[in-house]
mmCIF file of C-alpha atoms and ligand atoms in Angstrom:
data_model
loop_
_atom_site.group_PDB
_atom_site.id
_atom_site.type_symbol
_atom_site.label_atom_id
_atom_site.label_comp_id
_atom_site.label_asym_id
_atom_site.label_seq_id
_atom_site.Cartn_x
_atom_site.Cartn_y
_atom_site.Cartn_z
ATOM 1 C CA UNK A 89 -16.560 1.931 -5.423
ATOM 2 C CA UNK A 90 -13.545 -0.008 -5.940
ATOM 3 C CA UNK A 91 -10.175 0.539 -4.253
ATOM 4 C CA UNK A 92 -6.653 1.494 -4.006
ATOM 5 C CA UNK A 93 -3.431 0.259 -5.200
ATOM 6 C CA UNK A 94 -0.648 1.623 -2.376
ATOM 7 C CA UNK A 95 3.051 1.404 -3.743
ATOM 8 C CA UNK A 96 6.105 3.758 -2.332
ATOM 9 C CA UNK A 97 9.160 4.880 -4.272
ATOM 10 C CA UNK A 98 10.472 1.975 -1.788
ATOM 11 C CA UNK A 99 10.374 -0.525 0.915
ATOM 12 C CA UNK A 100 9.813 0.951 4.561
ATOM 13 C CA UNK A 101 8.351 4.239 3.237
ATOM 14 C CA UNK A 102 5.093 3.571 4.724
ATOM 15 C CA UNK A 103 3.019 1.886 2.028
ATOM 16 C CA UNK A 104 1.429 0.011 5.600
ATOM 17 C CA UNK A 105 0.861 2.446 7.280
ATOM 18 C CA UNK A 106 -1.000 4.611 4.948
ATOM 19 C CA UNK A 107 -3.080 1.652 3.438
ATOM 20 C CA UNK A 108 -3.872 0.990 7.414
ATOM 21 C CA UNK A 109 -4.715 5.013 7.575
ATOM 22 C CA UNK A 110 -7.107 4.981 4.713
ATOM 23 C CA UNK A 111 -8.586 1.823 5.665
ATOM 24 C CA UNK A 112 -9.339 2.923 9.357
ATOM 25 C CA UNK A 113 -10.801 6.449 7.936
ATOM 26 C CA UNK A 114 -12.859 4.628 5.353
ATOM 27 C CA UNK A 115 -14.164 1.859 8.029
ATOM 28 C CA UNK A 116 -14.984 4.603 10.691
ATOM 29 C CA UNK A 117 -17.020 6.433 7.741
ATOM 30 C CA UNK A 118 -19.262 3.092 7.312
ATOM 31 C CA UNK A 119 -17.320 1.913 4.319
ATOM 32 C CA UNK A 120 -17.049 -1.450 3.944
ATOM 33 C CA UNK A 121 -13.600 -1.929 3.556
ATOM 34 C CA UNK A 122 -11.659 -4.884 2.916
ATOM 35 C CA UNK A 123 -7.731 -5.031 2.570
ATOM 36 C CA UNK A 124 -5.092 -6.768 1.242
ATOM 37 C CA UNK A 125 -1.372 -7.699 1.273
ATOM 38 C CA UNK A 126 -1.362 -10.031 -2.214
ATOM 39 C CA UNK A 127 2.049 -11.194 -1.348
ATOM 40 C CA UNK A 128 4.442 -10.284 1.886
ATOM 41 C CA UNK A 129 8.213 -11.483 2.471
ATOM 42 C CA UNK A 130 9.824 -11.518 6.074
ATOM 43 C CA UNK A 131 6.938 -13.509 7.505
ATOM 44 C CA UNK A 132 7.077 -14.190 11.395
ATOM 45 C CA UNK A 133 5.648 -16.665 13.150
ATOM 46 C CA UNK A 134 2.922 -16.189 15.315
ATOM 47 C CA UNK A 135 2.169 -18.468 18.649
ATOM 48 C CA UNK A 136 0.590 -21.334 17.076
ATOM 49 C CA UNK A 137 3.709 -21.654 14.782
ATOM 50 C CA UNK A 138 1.754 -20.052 11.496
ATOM 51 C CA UNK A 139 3.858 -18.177 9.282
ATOM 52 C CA UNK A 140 2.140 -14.364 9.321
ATOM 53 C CA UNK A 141 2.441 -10.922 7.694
ATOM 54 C CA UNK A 142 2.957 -8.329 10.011
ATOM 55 C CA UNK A 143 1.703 -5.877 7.710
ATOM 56 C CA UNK A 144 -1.659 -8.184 6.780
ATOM 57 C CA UNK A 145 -2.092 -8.478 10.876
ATOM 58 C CA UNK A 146 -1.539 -4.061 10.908
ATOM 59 C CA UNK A 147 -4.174 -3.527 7.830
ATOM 60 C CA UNK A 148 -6.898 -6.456 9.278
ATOM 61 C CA UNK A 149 -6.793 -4.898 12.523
ATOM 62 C CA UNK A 150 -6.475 -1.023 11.342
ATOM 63 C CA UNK A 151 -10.195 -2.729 8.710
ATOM 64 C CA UNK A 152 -11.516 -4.362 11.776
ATOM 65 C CA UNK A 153 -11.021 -7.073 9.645
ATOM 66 C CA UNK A 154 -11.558 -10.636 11.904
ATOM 67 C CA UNK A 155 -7.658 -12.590 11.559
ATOM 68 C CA UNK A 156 -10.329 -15.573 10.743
ATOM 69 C CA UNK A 157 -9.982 -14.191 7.113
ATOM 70 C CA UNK A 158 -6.116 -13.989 7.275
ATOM 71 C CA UNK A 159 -5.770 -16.768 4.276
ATOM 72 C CA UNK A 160 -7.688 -13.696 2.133
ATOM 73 C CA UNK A 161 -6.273 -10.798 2.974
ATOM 74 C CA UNK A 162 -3.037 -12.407 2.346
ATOM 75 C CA UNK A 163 -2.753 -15.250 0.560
ATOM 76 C CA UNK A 164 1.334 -15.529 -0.055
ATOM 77 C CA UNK A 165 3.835 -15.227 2.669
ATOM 78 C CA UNK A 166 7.450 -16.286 2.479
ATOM 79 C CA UNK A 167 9.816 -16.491 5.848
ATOM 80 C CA UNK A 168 12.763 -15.019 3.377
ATOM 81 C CA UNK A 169 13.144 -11.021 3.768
ATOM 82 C CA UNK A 170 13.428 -10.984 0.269
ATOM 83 C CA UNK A 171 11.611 -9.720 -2.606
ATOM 84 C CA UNK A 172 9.256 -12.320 -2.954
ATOM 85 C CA UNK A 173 10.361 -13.651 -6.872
ATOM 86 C CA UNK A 174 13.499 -14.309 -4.576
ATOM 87 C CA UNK A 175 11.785 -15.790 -1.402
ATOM 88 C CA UNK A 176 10.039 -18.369 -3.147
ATOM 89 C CA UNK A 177 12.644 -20.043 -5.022
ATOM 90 C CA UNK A 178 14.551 -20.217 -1.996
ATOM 91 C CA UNK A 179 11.991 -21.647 0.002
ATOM 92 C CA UNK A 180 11.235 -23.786 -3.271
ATOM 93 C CA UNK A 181 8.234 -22.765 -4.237
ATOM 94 C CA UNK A 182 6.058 -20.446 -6.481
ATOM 95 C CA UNK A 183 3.763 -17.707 -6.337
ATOM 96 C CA UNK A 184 0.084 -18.577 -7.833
ATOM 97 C CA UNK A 185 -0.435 -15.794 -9.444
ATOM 98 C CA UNK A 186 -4.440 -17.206 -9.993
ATOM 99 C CA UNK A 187 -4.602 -17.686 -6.314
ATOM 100 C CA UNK A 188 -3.760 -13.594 -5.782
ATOM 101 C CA UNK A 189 -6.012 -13.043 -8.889
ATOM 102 C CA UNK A 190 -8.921 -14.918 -7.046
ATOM 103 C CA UNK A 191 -8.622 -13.905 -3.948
ATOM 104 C CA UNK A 192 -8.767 -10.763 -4.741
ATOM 105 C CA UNK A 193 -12.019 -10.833 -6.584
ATOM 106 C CA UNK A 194 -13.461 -12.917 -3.630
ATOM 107 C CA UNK A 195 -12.655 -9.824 -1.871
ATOM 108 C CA UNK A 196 -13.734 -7.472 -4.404
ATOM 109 C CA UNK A 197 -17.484 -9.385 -3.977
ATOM 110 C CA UNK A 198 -17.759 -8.876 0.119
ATOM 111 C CA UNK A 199 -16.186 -5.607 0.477
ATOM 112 C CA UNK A 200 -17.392 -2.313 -1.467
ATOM 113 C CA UNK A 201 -13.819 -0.971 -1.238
ATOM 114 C CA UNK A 202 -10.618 -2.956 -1.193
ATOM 115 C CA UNK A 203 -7.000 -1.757 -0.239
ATOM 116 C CA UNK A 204 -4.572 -3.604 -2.009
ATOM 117 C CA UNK A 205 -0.692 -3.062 -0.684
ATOM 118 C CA UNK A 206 2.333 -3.529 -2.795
ATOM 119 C CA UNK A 207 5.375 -4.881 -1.857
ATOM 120 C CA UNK A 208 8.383 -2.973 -2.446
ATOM 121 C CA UNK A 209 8.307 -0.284 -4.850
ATOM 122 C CA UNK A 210 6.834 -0.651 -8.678
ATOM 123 C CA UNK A 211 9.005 -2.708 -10.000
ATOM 124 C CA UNK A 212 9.398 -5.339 -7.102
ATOM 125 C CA UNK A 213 9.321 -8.598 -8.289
ATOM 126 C CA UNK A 214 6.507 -10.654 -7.587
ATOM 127 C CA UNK A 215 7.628 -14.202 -9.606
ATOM 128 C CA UNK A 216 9.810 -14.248 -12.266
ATOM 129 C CA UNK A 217 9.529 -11.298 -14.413
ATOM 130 C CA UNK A 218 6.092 -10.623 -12.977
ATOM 131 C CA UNK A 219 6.429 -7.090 -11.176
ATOM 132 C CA UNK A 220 3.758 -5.056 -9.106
ATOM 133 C CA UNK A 221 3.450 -2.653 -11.770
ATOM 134 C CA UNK A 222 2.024 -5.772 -13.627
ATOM 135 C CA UNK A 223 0.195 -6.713 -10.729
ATOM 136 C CA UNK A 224 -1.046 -3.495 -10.726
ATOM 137 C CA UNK A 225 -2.292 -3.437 -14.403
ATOM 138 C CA UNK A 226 -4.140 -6.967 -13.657
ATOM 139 C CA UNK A 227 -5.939 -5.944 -11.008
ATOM 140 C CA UNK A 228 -7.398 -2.034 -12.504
ATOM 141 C CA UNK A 229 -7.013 -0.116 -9.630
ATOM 142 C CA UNK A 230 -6.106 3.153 -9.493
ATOM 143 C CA UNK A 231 -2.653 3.540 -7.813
ATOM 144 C CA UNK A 232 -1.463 5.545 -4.815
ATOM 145 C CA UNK A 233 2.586 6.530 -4.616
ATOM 146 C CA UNK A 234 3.722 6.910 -0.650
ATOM 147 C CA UNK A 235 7.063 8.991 -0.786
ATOM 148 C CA UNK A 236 9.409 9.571 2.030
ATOM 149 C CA UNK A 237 9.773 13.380 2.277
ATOM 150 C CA UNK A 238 13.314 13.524 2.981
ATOM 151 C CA UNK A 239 16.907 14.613 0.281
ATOM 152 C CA UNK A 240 16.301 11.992 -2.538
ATOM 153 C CA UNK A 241 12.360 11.824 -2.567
ATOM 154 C CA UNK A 242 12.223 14.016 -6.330
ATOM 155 C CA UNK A 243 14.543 11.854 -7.903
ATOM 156 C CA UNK A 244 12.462 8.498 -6.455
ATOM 157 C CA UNK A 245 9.172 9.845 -6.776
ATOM 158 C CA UNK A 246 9.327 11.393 -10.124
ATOM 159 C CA UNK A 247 11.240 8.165 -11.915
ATOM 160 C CA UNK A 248 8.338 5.707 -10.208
ATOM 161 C CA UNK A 249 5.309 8.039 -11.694
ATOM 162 C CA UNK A 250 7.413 8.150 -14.783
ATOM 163 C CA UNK A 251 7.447 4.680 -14.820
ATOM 164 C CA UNK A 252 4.021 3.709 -14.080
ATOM 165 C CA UNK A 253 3.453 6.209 -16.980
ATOM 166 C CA UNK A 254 5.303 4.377 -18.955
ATOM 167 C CA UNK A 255 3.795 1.150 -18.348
ATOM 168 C CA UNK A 256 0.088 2.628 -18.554
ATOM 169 C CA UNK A 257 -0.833 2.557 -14.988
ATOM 170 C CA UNK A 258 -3.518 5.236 -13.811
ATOM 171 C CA UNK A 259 -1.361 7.035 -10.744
ATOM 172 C CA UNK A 260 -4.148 9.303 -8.850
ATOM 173 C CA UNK A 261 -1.581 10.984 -7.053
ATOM 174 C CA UNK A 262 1.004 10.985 -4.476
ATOM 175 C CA UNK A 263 1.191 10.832 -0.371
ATOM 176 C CA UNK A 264 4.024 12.004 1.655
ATOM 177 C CA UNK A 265 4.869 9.925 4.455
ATOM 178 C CA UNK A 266 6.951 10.797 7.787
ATOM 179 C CA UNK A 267 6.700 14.613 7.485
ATOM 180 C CA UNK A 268 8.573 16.635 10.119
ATOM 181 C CA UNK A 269 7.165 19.220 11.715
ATOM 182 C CA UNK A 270 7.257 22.433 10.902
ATOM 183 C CA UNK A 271 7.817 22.196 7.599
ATOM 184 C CA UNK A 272 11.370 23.369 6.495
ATOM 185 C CA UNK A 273 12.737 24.540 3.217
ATOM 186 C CA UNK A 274 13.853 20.947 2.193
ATOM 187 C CA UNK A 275 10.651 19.263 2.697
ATOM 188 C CA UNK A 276 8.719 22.332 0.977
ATOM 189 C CA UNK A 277 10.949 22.435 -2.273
ATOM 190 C CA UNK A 278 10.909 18.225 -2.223
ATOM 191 C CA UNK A 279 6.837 19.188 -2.105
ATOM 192 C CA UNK A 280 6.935 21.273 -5.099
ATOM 193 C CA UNK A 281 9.189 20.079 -7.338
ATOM 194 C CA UNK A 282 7.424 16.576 -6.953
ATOM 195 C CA UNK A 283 4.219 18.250 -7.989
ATOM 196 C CA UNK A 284 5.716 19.855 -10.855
ATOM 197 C CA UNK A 285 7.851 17.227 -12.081
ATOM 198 C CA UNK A 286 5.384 14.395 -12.126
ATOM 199 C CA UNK A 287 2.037 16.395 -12.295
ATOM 200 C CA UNK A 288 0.150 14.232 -10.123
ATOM 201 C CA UNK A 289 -1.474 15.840 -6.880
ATOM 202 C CA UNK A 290 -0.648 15.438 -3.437
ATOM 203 C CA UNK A 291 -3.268 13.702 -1.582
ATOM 204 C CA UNK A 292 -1.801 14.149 1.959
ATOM 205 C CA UNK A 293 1.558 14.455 3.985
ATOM 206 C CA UNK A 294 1.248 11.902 7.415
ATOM 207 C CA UNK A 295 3.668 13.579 9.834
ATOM 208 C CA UNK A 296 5.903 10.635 12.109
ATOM 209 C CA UNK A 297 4.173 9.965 14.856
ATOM 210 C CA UNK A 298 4.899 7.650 18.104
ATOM 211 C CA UNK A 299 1.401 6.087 18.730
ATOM 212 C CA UNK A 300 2.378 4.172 15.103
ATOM 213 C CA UNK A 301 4.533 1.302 15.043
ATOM 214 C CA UNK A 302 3.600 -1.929 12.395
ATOM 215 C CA UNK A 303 6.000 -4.354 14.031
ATOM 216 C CA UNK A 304 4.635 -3.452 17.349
ATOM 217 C CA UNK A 305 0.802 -3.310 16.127
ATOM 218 C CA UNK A 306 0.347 -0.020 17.272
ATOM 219 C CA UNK A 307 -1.654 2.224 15.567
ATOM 220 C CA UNK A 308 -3.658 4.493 18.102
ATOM 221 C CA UNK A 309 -6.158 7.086 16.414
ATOM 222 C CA UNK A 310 -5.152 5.924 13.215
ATOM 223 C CA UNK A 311 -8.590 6.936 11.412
ATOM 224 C CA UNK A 312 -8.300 10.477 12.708
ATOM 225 C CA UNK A 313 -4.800 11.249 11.798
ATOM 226 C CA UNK A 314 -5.393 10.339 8.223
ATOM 227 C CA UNK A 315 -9.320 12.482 8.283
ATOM 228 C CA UNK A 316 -6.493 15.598 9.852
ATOM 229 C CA UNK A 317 -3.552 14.915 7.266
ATOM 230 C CA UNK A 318 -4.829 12.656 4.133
ATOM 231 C CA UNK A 319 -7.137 14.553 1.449
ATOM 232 C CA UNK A 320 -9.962 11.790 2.939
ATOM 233 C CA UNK A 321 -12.692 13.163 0.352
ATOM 234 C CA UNK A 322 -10.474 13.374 -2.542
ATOM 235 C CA UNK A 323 -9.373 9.593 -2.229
ATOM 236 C CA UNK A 324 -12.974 8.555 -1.714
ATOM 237 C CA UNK A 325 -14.123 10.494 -4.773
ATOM 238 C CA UNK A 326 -10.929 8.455 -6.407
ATOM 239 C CA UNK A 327 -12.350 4.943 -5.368
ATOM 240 C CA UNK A 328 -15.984 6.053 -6.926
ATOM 241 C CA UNK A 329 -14.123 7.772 -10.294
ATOM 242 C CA UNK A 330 -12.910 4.616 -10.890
ATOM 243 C CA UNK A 331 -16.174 2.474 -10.048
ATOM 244 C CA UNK A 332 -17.338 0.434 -13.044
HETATM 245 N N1 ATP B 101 3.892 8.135 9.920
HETATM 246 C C1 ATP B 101 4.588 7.275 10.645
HETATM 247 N N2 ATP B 101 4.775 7.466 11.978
HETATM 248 C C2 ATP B 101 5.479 6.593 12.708
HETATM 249 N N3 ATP B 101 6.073 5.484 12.217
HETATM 250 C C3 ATP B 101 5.923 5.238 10.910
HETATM 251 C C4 ATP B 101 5.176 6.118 10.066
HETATM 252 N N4 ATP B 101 5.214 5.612 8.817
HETATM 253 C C5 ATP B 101 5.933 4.495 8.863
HETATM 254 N N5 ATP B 101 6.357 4.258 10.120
HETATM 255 C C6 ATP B 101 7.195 3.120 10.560
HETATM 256 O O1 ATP B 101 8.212 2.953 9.579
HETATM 257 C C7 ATP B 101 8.350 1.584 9.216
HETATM 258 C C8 ATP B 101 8.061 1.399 7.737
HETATM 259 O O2 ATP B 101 6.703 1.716 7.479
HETATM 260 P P1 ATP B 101 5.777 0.693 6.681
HETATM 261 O O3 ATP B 101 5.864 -0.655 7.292
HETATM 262 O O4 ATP B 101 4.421 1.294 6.573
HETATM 263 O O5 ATP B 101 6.526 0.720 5.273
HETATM 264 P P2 ATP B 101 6.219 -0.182 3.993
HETATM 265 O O6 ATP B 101 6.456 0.682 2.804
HETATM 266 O O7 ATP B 101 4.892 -0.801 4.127
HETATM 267 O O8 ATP B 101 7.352 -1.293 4.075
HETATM 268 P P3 ATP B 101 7.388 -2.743 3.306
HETATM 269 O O9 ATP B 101 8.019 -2.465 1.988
HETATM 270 O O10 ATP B 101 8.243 -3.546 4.222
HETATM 271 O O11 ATP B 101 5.995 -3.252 3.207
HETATM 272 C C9 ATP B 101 7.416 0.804 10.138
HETATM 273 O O12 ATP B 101 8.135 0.348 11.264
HETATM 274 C C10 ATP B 101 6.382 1.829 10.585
HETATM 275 O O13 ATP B 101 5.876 1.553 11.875
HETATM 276 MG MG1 MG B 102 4.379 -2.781 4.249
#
């Protein structure tokens, strides 16, 4: 097998949480599943002063990942809550692009599935003109969108697969994230039309729930709400599609 890319039609649409979802559902299936947050902005520290991603520390723990291996599943973190092209000049520095490239691959050769999270939406970006649609091309995974499910979703969900069409990225299809429920008319229609419009299927709807929380590192039952809501099987068979 080989892994996921997760990006959202924008920040704070969930693009942890589902990652963490799929990663808890694969580990809990005997998957050996590693994960990774390439780059994260808004770093906090933690009590020994480190600068940390919050959404690394979400995805090791929802991985059973150890935090030993922290420096690999993210290798770039800026304090700045900024896109992280932005982040790193003001903090004067750069983003090694090799560095992400290799410690990916060092991932790629422990773990028979890795989870790699975007930052952002598609065309976040990374350093310079460097966006995560390009880092998405480097690395050859097949991509995951994670759409909000609210007024607005058609037009942002449809112009980021239209997009990564553009660009030549292979989009397996689309997650909803933060469903209400029961479903109402607006969420149905937003369901539809996105299915029509971009052609790509729907590999799950996560409903909001109050046992998950990123910043707060809670993420009771995770594996089991994404085997009840998340098209499990279908991502799987994805990952091994795409095996080389
Ligand atoms: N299904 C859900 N149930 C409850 N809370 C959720 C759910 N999905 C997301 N959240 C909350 O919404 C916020 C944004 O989600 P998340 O951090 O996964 O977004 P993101 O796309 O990864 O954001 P970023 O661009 O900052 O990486 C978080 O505080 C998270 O706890
Ligand atoms: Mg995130």
């Amino acid at each position: 097998m080989t892994g996921l890319f997760i990006t959202a039609t924008d920040t704070e649409v969930g693009k942890t949480v589902i990652t963490g979802a799929i990663a808890a559902a694969c580990q809990a299936r005997k998957v050996n599943t590693g994960v990774m947050k390439p780059v994260a902005s808004g770093g906090v520290r933690n009590c020994q002063g480190s600068l940390i991603s919050e959404d690394a520390e979400f995805l090791m723990a929802a991985a059973k990942i150890d935090c030993n291996r922290r420096h690999l599943v993210n290798p770039i973190c800026f304090e700045a809550a900024l896109t992280p092209a932005v982040a790193a000049q003001i903090e004067g520095k750069t983003v090694d692009l090799q560095l992400i490239y290799n410690t990916y691959h060092q991932l790629c050769n422990q773990h028979d599935v890795v989870l790699v999270e975007g930052v952002g939406g598609i065309t976040a970006p990374i350093w310079q003109e460097f966006l995560v649609a390009d880092l998405m091309l480097k690395l050859q995974l097949p991509g995951i969108i994670v759409a909000r499910p609210d007024l607005g979703t058609i037009n942002h969900t449809v112009l980021t697969a239209a997009y990564a069409r553009q660009r030549g990225i292979n989009v397996a299809g689309i997650i909803i994230n933060g469903c209400k429920e029961p479903t109402g008319i607006l969420e149905h229609s937003n369901l539809q039309y996105i299915k029509q419009l971009t052609g790509l299927p729907i590999l799950g709807k996560l409903p909001r729930v109050s046992s998950i929380d990123v910043t707060a590192g809670k993420q009771a039952a995770l594996a089991e709400l994404a085997e009840q809501y998340l098209d499990m099987n279908g991502i799987i068979a994805i990952m091994r599609r795409t095996e080389q």
